[in-house]
Amino acid sequence: ASGDELVVNVIGLYALLALGECCFVPFPRSAARASSSDSEDTVMPQKKRLSRSAILTLLKPYFWPDHTAESAAINRIRAIMTWVCVILSKICNLTSPILLGWASTALAHEDYVRC
């Protein structure tokens, strides 16, 4: 039990130090913000943002390999199987709590045939 108390005390101390740092240590200002605060008429340039289609165009090779390589068919099959596995894992993550709930309810009612 003393090991558990030590862990709880260390985590509590860490949380207190993190909160104190958030409250009392000033956030560092970037050079652009520091220079713009000196002269108010300076306008900050707007950051350019990528459109959704540009982002999808950039990420397309990671989701669907090009047909230029000799092993393009194998790479596309791998990509499809990766997404099938991702979807199946999501389905398993959603259904497993339901199945565990049914099993625990059946055990609580001593209905051993249903679980």
Coordinates of C-alpha atoms in Angstrom, one line a residue, residues 4-111:
D4 CA 0.6 3.0 -4.2
E5 CA 0.6 6.0 -1.8
L6 CA 4.0 7.1 -3.2
V7 CA 2.7 6.9 -6.8
V8 CA -0.4 8.9 -5.9
N9 CA 1.7 11.5 -4.1
V10 CA 4.1 11.9 -7.0
I11 CA 1.3 12.2 -9.5
G12 CA -0.4 14.8 -7.3
L13 CA 2.8 16.8 -6.9
Y14 CA 3.3 16.7 -10.7
A15 CA -0.3 17.9 -11.2
L16 CA 0.3 20.8 -8.8
L17 CA 3.6 21.8 -10.4
A18 CA 1.9 21.7 -13.9
L19 CA -0.9 23.9 -12.7
G20 CA 1.5 26.3 -11.1
E21 CA 3.5 26.5 -14.2
C22 CA 0.4 27.2 -16.3
C23 CA -0.7 30.0 -13.9
F24 CA 2.6 31.7 -13.0
V25 CA 5.1 31.2 -15.9
P26 CA 4.4 33.6 -18.8
F27 CA 4.0 32.0 -22.3
P28 CA 6.9 33.0 -24.5
R29 CA 6.0 35.4 -27.3
S30 CA 7.2 34.9 -30.8
A31 CA 9.4 37.5 -32.5
A32 CA 6.6 38.5 -35.0
R33 CA 4.2 39.2 -32.1
A34 CA 6.7 41.1 -30.1
S35 CA 7.6 43.4 -33.0
S36 CA 3.9 43.9 -34.0
S37 CA 3.0 44.9 -30.4
D38 CA 5.6 47.7 -30.6
S39 CA 3.9 49.3 -33.7
E40 CA 0.2 48.8 -34.0
D41 CA 0.0 49.8 -37.7
T42 CA 1.9 46.7 -38.8
V43 CA -0.4 44.1 -40.2
M44 CA 0.4 40.4 -39.7
P45 CA 0.5 38.5 -43.0
Q46 CA -2.2 35.9 -43.2
K47 CA -1.0 32.3 -43.2
K48 CA -1.9 30.5 -46.4
R49 CA -4.1 27.5 -45.8
L50 CA -4.4 24.4 -48.0
S51 CA -7.8 23.6 -49.3
R52 CA -9.4 20.2 -48.6
S53 CA -8.8 19.0 -52.2
A54 CA -5.1 20.0 -52.0
I55 CA -4.7 18.1 -48.8
L56 CA -6.4 15.0 -50.3
T57 CA -4.2 15.3 -53.4
L58 CA -1.1 15.4 -51.1
L59 CA -2.2 12.4 -49.1
K60 CA -3.5 10.3 -52.0
P61 CA -0.3 8.3 -52.5
Y62 CA -0.4 7.1 -48.9
F63 CA -4.0 5.8 -49.4
W64 CA -3.9 4.6 -53.0
P65 CA -0.5 3.8 -54.6
D66 CA 0.3 5.0 -58.1
H67 CA 0.0 2.5 -61.0
T68 CA 3.6 3.4 -62.2
A69 CA 5.4 0.7 -60.2
E70 CA 5.7 -2.9 -61.2
S71 CA 4.2 -4.0 -58.0
A72 CA 1.3 -1.6 -58.2
A73 CA -1.4 -4.3 -58.0
I74 CA 0.2 -5.8 -54.9
N75 CA 0.5 -2.4 -53.3
R76 CA -3.2 -1.6 -54.0
I77 CA -4.2 -4.9 -52.6
R78 CA -2.2 -4.1 -49.5
A79 CA -3.9 -0.7 -49.2
I80 CA -7.3 -2.2 -49.6
M81 CA -6.6 -4.9 -47.0
T82 CA -5.2 -2.2 -44.6
W83 CA -8.5 -0.3 -44.8
V84 CA -10.5 -3.5 -44.4
C85 CA -8.6 -4.3 -41.2
V86 CA -9.1 -0.7 -39.9
I87 CA -12.9 -1.0 -40.5
L88 CA -13.0 -4.4 -38.9
S89 CA -11.1 -3.2 -35.9
K90 CA -13.6 -0.4 -35.5
I91 CA -16.5 -2.8 -35.7
C92 CA -14.9 -5.1 -33.1
N93 CA -14.2 -2.1 -30.8
L94 CA -17.9 -1.1 -31.0
T95 CA -19.4 -4.5 -30.6
S96 CA -17.2 -6.0 -27.9
P97 CA -18.7 -3.9 -25.0
I98 CA -22.2 -5.0 -26.1
L99 CA -21.2 -8.7 -26.2
L100 CA -19.4 -8.4 -22.8
G101 CA -22.5 -6.8 -21.4
W102 CA -24.7 -9.6 -22.6
A103 CA -22.3 -12.2 -21.2
S104 CA -22.1 -10.5 -17.8
T105 CA -25.9 -10.1 -17.6
A106 CA -26.3 -13.8 -18.5
L107 CA -23.8 -14.8 -15.8
A108 CA -25.6 -12.6 -13.2
H109 CA -28.9 -14.3 -14.0
E110 CA -27.1 -17.7 -13.9
D111 CA -28.1 -18.4 -17.5

